Short mmCIF file of C-alpha atoms in Angstrom, two decimals:
data_model
loop_
_atom_site.label_atom_id
_atom_site.label_comp_id
_atom_site.label_asym_id
_atom_site.label_seq_id
_atom_site.Cartn_x
_atom_site.Cartn_y
_atom_site.Cartn_z
CA MET A 1 -46.20 10.89 -57.84
CA TYR A 2 -43.51 12.77 -55.92
CA GLU A 3 -39.99 12.70 -57.16
CA GLY A 4 -36.56 13.99 -56.17
CA ILE A 5 -36.31 16.47 -53.33
CA ASP A 6 -40.08 16.66 -53.29
CA GLY A 7 -40.14 13.15 -51.86
CA ILE A 8 -39.18 14.51 -48.46
CA ARG A 9 -42.89 15.21 -47.93
CA VAL A 10 -43.30 11.54 -47.13
CA ILE A 11 -41.89 12.09 -43.64
CA PHE A 12 -44.58 14.58 -42.70
CA GLU A 13 -47.47 13.30 -44.78
CA GLY A 14 -50.60 12.34 -42.86
CA ILE A 15 -49.62 10.91 -39.52
CA ASN A 16 -46.33 9.49 -40.80
CA PHE A 17 -44.14 11.58 -38.55
CA GLN A 18 -46.28 10.70 -35.57
CA ARG A 19 -46.09 7.01 -36.46
CA LEU A 20 -42.33 7.17 -36.77
CA MET A 21 -42.13 8.79 -33.35
CA VAL A 22 -44.36 6.11 -31.84
CA GLY A 23 -41.98 3.54 -33.41
CA LEU A 24 -39.08 5.41 -31.89
CA LEU A 25 -40.75 5.18 -28.49
CA VAL A 26 -40.94 1.40 -28.87
CA THR A 27 -37.23 1.34 -29.76
CA LEU A 28 -36.44 3.50 -26.76
CA LYS A 29 -38.58 1.41 -24.45
CA ILE A 30 -36.83 -1.82 -25.46
CA ALA A 31 -33.42 -0.22 -25.13
CA ALA A 32 -34.19 1.54 -21.86
CA VAL A 33 -35.70 -1.48 -20.11
CA SER A 34 -32.89 -3.77 -21.32
CA VAL A 35 -30.24 -1.32 -20.18
CA ALA A 36 -31.97 -0.85 -16.82
CA VAL A 37 -31.92 -4.62 -16.32
CA SER A 38 -28.46 -5.21 -17.79
CA ILE A 39 -26.47 -2.77 -15.75
CA PRO A 40 -27.29 -3.84 -12.18
CA VAL A 41 -27.69 -7.53 -13.01
CA GLY A 42 -24.58 -7.39 -15.19
CA VAL A 43 -22.54 -5.96 -12.32
CA LEU A 44 -23.72 -8.84 -10.11
CA PHE A 45 -22.89 -11.26 -12.90
CA GLY A 46 -19.42 -9.76 -13.14
CA ILE A 47 -18.93 -10.24 -9.40
CA LEU A 48 -19.96 -13.89 -9.81
CA MET A 49 -17.39 -14.20 -12.60
CA THR A 50 -14.69 -13.44 -10.04
CA SER A 51 -16.09 -15.98 -7.55
CA ARG A 52 -13.62 -18.17 -5.74
CA LYS A 53 -15.71 -21.22 -6.61
CA LYS A 54 -14.49 -22.71 -9.83
CA TRP A 55 -17.81 -24.17 -10.91
CA VAL A 56 -19.48 -20.77 -10.56
CA ARG A 57 -16.83 -19.22 -12.78
CA LEU A 58 -17.14 -22.01 -15.34
CA LEU A 59 -20.91 -21.59 -15.50
CA CYS A 60 -20.53 -17.84 -15.95
CA TYR A 61 -17.97 -18.20 -18.73
CA PHE A 62 -20.18 -20.72 -20.46
CA TYR A 63 -23.05 -18.23 -20.42
CA LEU A 64 -20.84 -15.36 -21.59
CA ASP A 65 -19.37 -17.37 -24.45
CA ALA A 66 -22.73 -18.75 -25.49
CA ILE A 67 -24.24 -15.26 -25.67
CA ARG A 68 -21.25 -13.96 -27.61
CA ILE A 69 -21.15 -16.82 -30.09
CA ILE A 70 -24.86 -16.93 -30.91
CA PRO A 71 -25.96 -14.03 -33.14
CA ILE A 72 -28.57 -11.83 -31.45
CA LEU A 73 -30.90 -12.44 -34.35
CA VAL A 74 -30.80 -16.19 -33.75
CA LEU A 75 -31.56 -15.65 -30.07
CA LEU A 76 -34.52 -13.46 -31.02
CA PHE A 77 -35.84 -16.14 -33.38
CA VAL A 78 -35.32 -18.95 -30.89
CA PHE A 79 -37.15 -17.13 -28.13
CA TYR A 80 -39.91 -15.64 -30.31
CA PHE A 81 -40.74 -18.60 -32.53
CA GLU A 82 -39.38 -21.73 -30.86
CA ILE A 83 -39.51 -21.40 -27.09
CA THR A 84 -43.01 -19.96 -27.28
CA ARG A 85 -44.12 -22.84 -29.56
CA VAL A 86 -42.47 -25.66 -27.60
CA PHE A 87 -43.65 -24.46 -24.21
CA LYS A 88 -46.95 -23.14 -25.56
CA ILE A 89 -46.57 -19.68 -24.11
CA GLN A 90 -47.56 -16.31 -25.48
CA TRP A 91 -44.82 -13.73 -25.47
CA SER A 92 -45.07 -10.48 -27.38
CA GLY A 93 -42.21 -9.55 -29.69
CA GLU A 94 -41.46 -6.61 -27.46
CA PHE A 95 -41.17 -8.84 -24.39
CA VAL A 96 -38.89 -11.29 -26.21
CA ALA A 97 -36.80 -8.37 -27.43
CA ILE A 98 -36.35 -7.17 -23.86
CA ILE A 99 -35.42 -10.67 -22.65
CA VAL A 100 -32.83 -11.21 -25.38
CA PHE A 101 -31.32 -7.74 -25.17
CA SER A 102 -31.09 -8.06 -21.39
CA MET A 103 -29.40 -11.46 -21.68
CA TRP A 104 -26.88 -9.91 -24.03
CA GLY A 105 -26.43 -6.78 -21.92
CA ILE A 106 -25.94 -8.80 -18.72
CA ALA A 107 -23.23 -10.88 -20.39
CA GLU A 108 -21.38 -7.83 -21.76
CA MET A 109 -21.79 -5.75 -18.62
CA GLY A 110 -20.62 -8.74 -16.58
CA ASP A 111 -17.48 -9.05 -18.64
CA LEU A 112 -16.76 -5.32 -18.27
CA THR A 113 -17.27 -5.61 -14.50
CA ARG A 114 -15.03 -8.66 -14.29
CA GLY A 115 -12.28 -6.80 -16.12
CA ALA A 116 -12.61 -3.80 -13.82
CA ILE A 117 -12.45 -5.96 -10.68
CA ARG A 118 -9.41 -7.85 -11.98
CA SER A 119 -7.64 -4.58 -12.65
CA LEU A 120 -7.87 -3.52 -9.00
CA PRO A 121 -4.60 -4.09 -7.15
CA LYS A 122 -4.78 -7.49 -5.43
CA HIS A 123 -3.60 -5.97 -2.17
CA GLN A 124 -6.59 -3.63 -1.96
CA ILE A 125 -8.74 -6.68 -1.45
CA GLU A 126 -6.20 -8.41 0.77
CA SER A 127 -5.93 -5.47 3.10
CA ALA A 128 -9.73 -5.29 3.28
CA LEU A 129 -9.77 -9.01 4.12
CA ALA A 130 -7.08 -8.46 6.73
CA LEU A 131 -9.29 -5.85 8.37
CA GLY A 132 -11.89 -8.53 8.92
CA LEU A 133 -14.40 -7.26 6.39
CA SER A 134 -16.72 -9.92 5.02
CA GLU A 135 -16.84 -10.60 1.31
CA ASN A 136 -20.15 -8.77 0.99
CA ALA A 137 -18.78 -5.76 2.83
CA ILE A 138 -15.70 -5.75 0.60
CA HIS A 139 -17.84 -5.73 -2.53
CA ARG A 140 -20.07 -3.03 -1.18
CA HIS A 141 -17.52 -0.70 0.37
CA ILE A 142 -14.32 -1.34 -1.56
CA ILE A 143 -14.82 -3.01 -4.92
CA ILE A 144 -18.00 -1.49 -6.30
CA PRO A 145 -17.15 2.13 -5.42
CA GLN A 146 -13.70 1.71 -6.95
CA ILE A 147 -14.84 0.14 -10.21
CA THR A 148 -17.79 2.47 -10.81
CA ARG A 149 -15.65 5.18 -12.34
CA ARG A 150 -13.81 2.80 -14.60
CA LEU A 151 -17.05 1.19 -15.66
CA ILE A 152 -18.95 4.30 -16.70
CA PRO A 153 -17.28 4.95 -20.09
CA PRO A 154 -17.43 1.35 -21.34
CA SER A 155 -20.99 0.86 -20.11
CA ILE A 156 -22.13 3.98 -21.93
CA ASN A 157 -20.52 2.50 -25.00
CA LEU A 158 -22.48 -0.69 -24.39
CA ILE A 159 -25.71 1.32 -24.17
CA THR A 160 -25.13 2.83 -27.62
CA ARG A 161 -24.38 -0.62 -29.00
CA MET A 162 -27.63 -1.87 -27.57
CA ILE A 163 -29.61 1.05 -28.98
CA LYS A 164 -28.23 0.64 -32.46
CA THR A 165 -28.89 -3.11 -32.46
CA THR A 166 -32.59 -2.68 -31.69
CA PRO A 167 -33.69 -2.57 -35.37
CA LEU A 168 -33.19 -6.35 -35.40
CA VAL A 169 -36.39 -6.69 -33.43
CA ALA A 170 -38.32 -5.60 -36.52
CA LEU A 171 -37.73 -9.19 -37.67
CA ILE A 172 -39.83 -10.59 -34.84
CA SER A 173 -42.74 -8.31 -35.73
CA VAL A 174 -42.07 -5.56 -33.23
CA ILE A 175 -43.34 -2.33 -34.75
CA GLU A 176 -40.41 -0.09 -33.86
CA ILE A 177 -39.09 2.83 -35.84
CA LEU A 178 -37.50 0.79 -38.63
CA LYS A 179 -40.58 -1.35 -39.10
CA VAL A 180 -42.82 1.75 -39.21
CA GLY A 181 -40.47 3.23 -41.77
CA GLN A 182 -40.69 0.10 -43.92
CA GLN A 183 -44.50 0.18 -43.73
CA ILE A 184 -44.50 3.79 -44.88
CA ILE A 185 -42.10 3.00 -47.71
CA GLU A 186 -44.28 0.09 -48.84
CA TYR A 187 -47.39 2.21 -48.81
CA ASN A 188 -45.66 4.86 -50.91
CA LEU A 189 -44.12 2.45 -53.38
CA TYR A 190 -46.07 3.79 -56.37
CA ARG A 191 -46.66 7.30 -55.04
CA ASN A 192 -43.16 8.45 -54.12
CA SER A 193 -40.13 7.06 -55.89
CA THR A 194 -37.67 8.40 -53.29
CA ALA A 195 -39.64 7.52 -50.16
CA SER A 196 -37.13 4.89 -49.03
CA PHE A 197 -34.26 7.37 -49.31
CA TRP A 198 -36.02 9.94 -47.14
CA ILE A 199 -37.38 7.51 -44.60
CA TYR A 200 -34.13 5.64 -44.12
CA GLY A 201 -32.30 8.96 -44.12
CA PHE A 202 -34.64 10.20 -41.43
CA ILE A 203 -34.11 7.07 -39.34
CA PHE A 204 -30.37 7.45 -39.79
CA ILE A 205 -30.55 10.97 -38.40
CA VAL A 206 -32.74 9.87 -35.49
CA TYR A 207 -30.24 7.16 -34.51
CA PHE A 208 -27.37 9.57 -34.92
CA LEU A 209 -29.05 12.14 -32.66
CA LEU A 210 -29.71 9.41 -30.15
CA CYS A 211 -26.31 7.76 -30.04
CA TYR A 212 -23.85 10.52 -30.88
CA PRO A 213 -24.36 12.56 -27.70
CA ILE A 214 -24.08 9.41 -25.60
CA ALA A 215 -20.88 8.38 -27.36
CA GLU A 216 -19.53 11.89 -26.90
CA VAL A 217 -20.22 11.80 -23.15
CA SER A 218 -18.43 8.45 -22.94
CA ARG A 219 -15.43 9.83 -24.83
CA ARG A 220 -15.17 12.84 -22.54
CA LEU A 221 -15.47 10.80 -19.37
CA GLU A 222 -12.84 8.43 -20.65
CA LYS A 223 -10.50 11.34 -21.29
CA ARG A 224 -11.13 12.85 -17.89
CA TRP A 225 -10.99 9.64 -15.86
CA GLY A 226 -8.92 7.41 -18.11
CA MET B 1 -0.69 -19.48 27.98
CA SER B 2 0.65 -18.11 24.73
CA ILE B 3 -1.58 -15.73 22.88
CA LEU B 4 -0.57 -17.28 19.58
CA GLU B 5 0.79 -20.74 19.00
CA ILE B 6 1.95 -22.02 15.66
CA GLN B 7 2.37 -25.78 15.65
CA ASN B 8 4.34 -27.51 12.94
CA ILE B 9 2.78 -25.76 9.95
CA HIS B 10 3.57 -26.80 6.40
CA LYS B 11 2.74 -24.87 3.29
CA SER B 12 3.43 -25.51 -0.39
CA PHE B 13 2.71 -23.52 -3.50
CA GLY B 14 2.24 -26.36 -5.97
CA GLU B 15 5.47 -28.37 -5.95
CA HIS B 16 7.37 -25.68 -4.11
CA LYS B 17 7.53 -26.24 -0.34
CA VAL B 18 7.66 -22.91 1.45
CA LEU B 19 7.13 -23.87 5.07
CA ASN B 20 8.42 -27.20 6.34
CA GLY B 21 7.16 -27.41 9.87
CA VAL B 22 7.29 -24.02 11.53
CA SER B 23 6.48 -23.88 15.24
CA LEU B 24 6.46 -20.73 17.31
CA ALA B 25 4.79 -19.51 20.49
CA VAL B 26 4.11 -15.82 21.01
CA GLU B 27 3.44 -14.58 24.54
CA LYS B 28 1.23 -11.63 25.28
CA GLY B 29 3.17 -8.38 25.00
CA GLU B 30 6.04 -10.03 23.22
CA VAL B 31 7.62 -8.70 20.02
CA ILE B 32 9.09 -11.36 17.76
CA VAL B 33 10.93 -10.40 14.60
CA LEU B 34 11.20 -12.96 11.83
CA LEU B 35 14.51 -12.67 10.02
CA GLY B 36 15.91 -14.71 7.19
CA PRO B 37 17.00 -14.59 3.56
CA SER B 38 14.37 -13.73 0.96
CA GLY B 39 12.29 -16.72 0.01
CA SER B 40 12.72 -18.27 3.45
CA GLY B 41 8.98 -18.09 4.09
CA LYS B 42 8.81 -15.19 6.57
CA SER B 43 5.93 -13.39 4.91
CA THR B 44 4.16 -16.67 4.29
CA VAL B 45 4.11 -17.34 8.03
CA LEU B 46 2.29 -14.06 8.62
CA ARG B 47 -0.10 -14.67 5.74
CA CYS B 48 -0.93 -18.13 7.07
CA ILE B 49 -1.61 -16.75 10.54
CA ASN B 50 -4.37 -14.52 9.31
CA GLY B 51 -5.70 -16.96 6.76
CA LEU B 52 -4.67 -15.22 3.55
CA GLU B 53 -2.88 -18.45 2.67
CA PRO B 54 -4.36 -21.79 3.67
CA ILE B 55 -1.86 -24.11 5.34
CA SER B 56 -1.25 -27.68 4.16
CA SER B 57 -0.89 -29.15 7.66
CA GLY B 58 -0.27 -28.18 11.25
CA SER B 59 -2.33 -25.86 13.37
CA ILE B 60 -2.47 -22.28 14.55
CA ILE B 61 -4.01 -21.46 17.92
CA LEU B 62 -5.11 -17.95 18.83
CA ASP B 63 -5.82 -17.47 22.51
CA GLY B 64 -6.71 -21.12 23.00
CA GLU B 65 -8.86 -21.35 19.87
CA THR B 66 -7.68 -23.42 16.91
CA ILE B 67 -8.14 -21.09 13.97
CA THR B 68 -6.99 -23.47 11.29
CA ALA B 69 -10.08 -25.64 11.68
CA PRO B 70 -12.08 -26.00 8.47
CA ASN B 71 -15.08 -24.06 9.78
CA THR B 72 -13.10 -21.01 10.86
CA LYS B 73 -14.90 -17.71 10.38
CA TRP B 74 -11.83 -15.88 9.14
CA ASN B 75 -13.40 -12.45 9.05
CA LYS B 76 -14.10 -12.70 12.80
CA ILE B 77 -10.58 -13.97 13.53
CA ARG B 78 -8.96 -11.29 11.39
CA GLN B 79 -10.68 -8.59 13.41
CA ARG B 80 -8.53 -9.70 16.33
CA MET B 81 -5.24 -9.40 14.42
CA GLY B 82 -4.06 -6.24 12.73
CA MET B 83 -2.05 -6.85 9.59
CA VAL B 84 -0.07 -4.21 7.74
CA PHE B 85 1.46 -4.78 4.31
CA GLN B 86 4.44 -3.44 2.44
CA SER B 87 2.26 -1.56 -0.03
CA TYR B 88 0.01 0.05 2.67
CA GLU B 89 -3.06 -0.20 0.43
CA LEU B 90 -5.23 2.55 1.77
CA PHE B 91 -8.62 2.61 0.07
CA SER B 92 -8.13 5.29 -2.57
CA HIS B 93 -11.80 6.32 -2.76
CA LYS B 94 -12.07 7.02 0.96
CA SER B 95 -10.64 9.84 3.04
CA ILE B 96 -8.08 9.06 5.73
CA ILE B 97 -10.61 9.11 8.55
CA GLU B 98 -12.99 6.91 6.53
CA ASN B 99 -10.18 4.48 5.84
CA ILE B 100 -9.66 4.11 9.57
CA THR B 101 -13.28 3.93 10.67
CA LEU B 102 -14.65 1.68 7.90
CA ALA B 103 -13.80 -1.73 9.33
CA PRO B 104 -14.61 -0.96 13.00
CA VAL B 105 -18.02 0.36 11.96
CA VAL B 106 -18.86 -2.17 9.24
CA ALA B 107 -17.19 -5.34 10.51
CA GLN B 108 -17.24 -4.79 14.27
CA LYS B 109 -20.57 -2.89 14.22
CA ARG B 110 -19.23 -0.26 16.59
CA ASP B 111 -20.70 3.18 17.01
CA ILE B 112 -19.27 5.62 14.46
CA LYS B 113 -18.89 8.42 17.01
CA GLU B 114 -16.86 6.30 19.39
CA VAL B 115 -14.74 4.92 16.51
CA THR B 116 -14.13 8.40 15.10
CA GLU B 117 -12.98 9.60 18.50
CA GLN B 118 -10.53 6.72 18.77
CA ALA B 119 -9.37 7.27 15.19
CA LEU B 120 -8.66 10.93 15.89
CA LYS B 121 -6.66 10.01 18.99
CA LEU B 122 -4.63 7.54 16.95
CA LEU B 123 -4.08 10.10 14.19
CA ALA B 124 -2.83 12.57 16.76
CA ARG B 125 -0.50 9.93 18.13
CA VAL B 126 1.21 9.52 14.74
CA GLY B 127 1.10 13.26 14.05
CA LEU B 128 -1.39 13.18 11.20
CA THR B 129 -4.40 14.95 12.69
CA GLU B 130 -4.47 17.57 9.95
CA LYS B 131 -4.70 14.85 7.28
CA GLN B 132 -7.96 13.37 8.52
CA ASN B 133 -9.99 14.64 5.57
CA ALA B 134 -7.28 14.22 2.95
CA TYR B 135 -7.30 11.38 0.45
CA PRO B 136 -4.55 8.75 0.27
CA ARG B 137 -3.09 10.18 -2.97
CA GLN B 138 -2.30 13.43 -1.11
CA LEU B 139 -0.06 11.64 1.42
CA SER B 140 3.57 10.57 1.23
CA GLY B 141 4.48 6.89 1.47
CA GLY B 142 5.51 7.19 5.11
CA GLN B 143 2.30 9.00 6.01
CA LYS B 144 0.23 6.38 4.20
CA GLN B 145 1.97 3.60 6.07
CA ARG B 146 1.37 5.31 9.41
CA VAL B 147 -2.30 5.55 8.52
CA ALA B 148 -2.34 1.86 7.54
CA ILE B 149 -0.88 1.02 10.96
CA ILE B 150 -3.48 2.95 12.91
CA ARG B 151 -6.21 1.63 10.61
CA ALA B 152 -5.27 -1.80 11.91
CA LEU B 153 -4.91 -0.51 15.50
CA CYS B 154 -8.37 1.01 15.50
CA MET B 155 -9.78 -2.54 15.45
CA ASN B 156 -8.25 -2.99 18.93
CA PRO B 157 -6.40 -6.12 17.82
CA GLU B 158 -4.87 -8.60 20.23
CA LEU B 159 -1.73 -8.72 18.13
CA MET B 160 -0.22 -7.07 15.09
CA LEU B 161 1.35 -8.71 12.05
CA LEU B 162 3.70 -6.43 10.14
CA ASP B 163 4.86 -7.64 6.76
CA GLU B 164 7.90 -5.67 5.56
CA ILE B 165 6.14 -2.42 6.23
CA THR B 166 9.11 -0.23 5.35
CA ALA B 167 10.37 -2.09 2.30
CA ALA B 168 8.71 0.35 -0.11
CA LEU B 169 9.78 3.50 1.70
CA ASP B 170 12.65 5.95 1.38
CA PRO B 171 15.09 5.81 4.31
CA GLU B 172 13.91 9.07 5.87
CA MET B 173 10.33 7.86 5.79
CA THR B 174 11.30 4.50 7.21
CA ARG B 175 12.27 6.18 10.44
CA GLU B 176 8.90 7.85 11.05
CA VAL B 177 7.12 4.54 10.52
CA LEU B 178 9.47 2.51 12.69
CA ASP B 179 9.15 5.06 15.50
CA VAL B 180 5.43 4.33 15.59
CA ILE B 181 6.16 0.63 15.96
CA LEU B 182 8.76 1.17 18.69
CA ASP B 183 6.17 3.24 20.51
CA LEU B 184 3.65 0.41 20.20
CA ALA B 185 6.17 -2.08 21.52
CA ARG B 186 6.76 0.10 24.59
CA ASP B 187 2.99 0.10 25.14
CA GLY B 188 3.06 -3.68 25.32
CA MET B 189 1.50 -4.53 21.96
CA THR B 190 2.10 -8.12 20.90
CA MET B 191 3.71 -8.09 17.47
CA LEU B 192 5.08 -10.44 14.90
CA ILE B 193 7.28 -8.52 12.49
CA VAL B 194 8.95 -9.37 9.20
CA THR B 195 11.60 -6.83 8.29
CA HIS B 196 14.95 -6.33 6.61
CA GLU B 197 15.91 -3.42 8.86
CA MET B 198 18.48 -5.02 11.16
CA ALA B 199 18.91 -2.02 13.46
CA PHE B 200 15.17 -1.79 13.88
CA ALA B 201 14.89 -5.52 14.54
CA ALA B 202 17.53 -5.23 17.24
CA ALA B 203 15.78 -2.27 18.82
CA VAL B 204 12.24 -3.57 18.81
CA ALA B 205 12.47 -7.34 19.22
CA ASP B 206 12.28 -9.37 22.37
CA LYS B 207 13.12 -12.46 20.37
CA ILE B 208 14.41 -13.12 16.89
CA ALA B 209 13.14 -16.12 14.96
CA PHE B 210 15.57 -16.95 12.17
CA LEU B 211 13.96 -18.70 9.24
CA ASP B 212 15.75 -20.50 6.45
CA GLY B 213 14.46 -23.16 4.11
CA GLY B 214 10.97 -23.01 5.57
CA VAL B 215 11.95 -23.85 9.16
CA ILE B 216 12.93 -21.82 12.18
CA ASN B 217 16.66 -22.46 12.59
CA GLU B 218 17.05 -20.40 15.70
CA LEU B 219 14.87 -18.66 18.24
CA SER B 220 16.86 -16.48 20.61
CA PRO B 221 16.52 -13.29 22.62
CA ALA B 222 17.36 -10.41 20.30
CA LYS B 223 20.56 -9.34 22.02
CA GLU B 224 21.90 -12.86 22.02
CA PHE B 225 21.00 -13.42 18.38
CA PHE B 226 22.86 -10.36 17.14
CA GLU B 227 25.89 -10.76 19.41
CA ASN B 228 26.26 -14.46 19.34
CA PRO B 229 24.09 -16.34 16.86
CA LYS B 230 23.94 -20.06 17.53
CA CYS B 231 23.43 -21.51 14.08
CA ASP B 232 25.82 -21.20 11.16
CA ARG B 233 23.20 -20.03 8.74
CA ALA B 234 22.28 -17.14 11.00
CA LYS B 235 25.97 -16.23 11.32
CA LYS B 236 26.34 -16.17 7.54
CA PHE B 237 23.15 -14.18 7.22
CA LEU B 238 24.29 -11.58 9.72
CA ASP B 239 27.72 -11.33 8.11
CA LYS B 240 26.10 -10.11 4.93
CA PHE B 241 24.96 -7.01 6.77
CA LYS B 242 28.46 -6.11 7.96
CA PHE B 243 30.60 -3.79 5.91
#
């Protein structure tokens, strides 16, 4: 039985550290794939949100509001347990996690993009129209280049929010860093009375090291470009 | 045949009627200045001509082609008309030369070399050659507006629509911009101009169209309009500019 400070051994015992790192890789994979999907698709979604067709806008707002109102955890459960059961399909927890996080990321990124487009002076777009540029050309040459700068700080912020929400996926049996940590704690229940403190503490530090630099970059860019 | 014919156009913003049947024919090489009190619909006429505002009824014919038909490809039509706004609106993320060459290359699919050559000639004409690689924020208002004018000219438009292009400028900058327009008029460019600069209007216009209450009250040769306006409203309007 380890006690007190001695309990820190639990992190490095056996292959524990290795397992935690493998869990971290799963976390990173889910976050990275979701972010990689969310940012480009979210920008397109944001452009759709500024469509001149009212029904397109209504549909987009419905999606955005739905995603914002429904807790992520509920979405994870619905996709992992219900949709797979009703439609008799096999989706891994990791896959469901990526779908749900991407749906969320697309909605949020879309809203950020919409805001950035709306904040452009109306005449920038009018003068581009007056020059005979097509709508596609205006998006490509005028709107997207001008909103990129404004979008970088808030989208970095969104990335950190996505990373720190990943532990939820432990609840749909994805073995990511938190789940690995819980397994280690359970195994050490009668061998190390402070295992949970050290493991959760370790995970805390890992998340901090992951998110803090990103948040710092966002803050600096905001200051420089804001 | 007129290059541009506006036939009885109406336009409302909700309940508010802005244009109540405006008709006007513009001949090739002609400069028509639209004058009138604010809110008389001058700018709206220009915005309707290049499709930034849809009209409620009437028709607009460009070089024999009805452009107010429902299937109008506005981006093609707009390439034939250069429009310049009060707030110049250069693209802030592009250099001056890129601002000028963007639309000819992207929308008209012209060769970038040929367009750049033309752009440089135009820049030289307005005395801004050394600014070609500068960004809009490094230019004064008058310089930006001159660039906006040649950005429209580089599309080789059949006519120009100028919407209060000096309203946001200091008086000394107004002059440098208006000189460019006078120069264009001498070259025979067809132009439809909305302005509040009376002296400029008198100098540049072949005809004055006086708008009030969403209709053209008077259309006269410029000299005649300023010396001897026919309608009472125009007389009252002109009196306001006398001290």
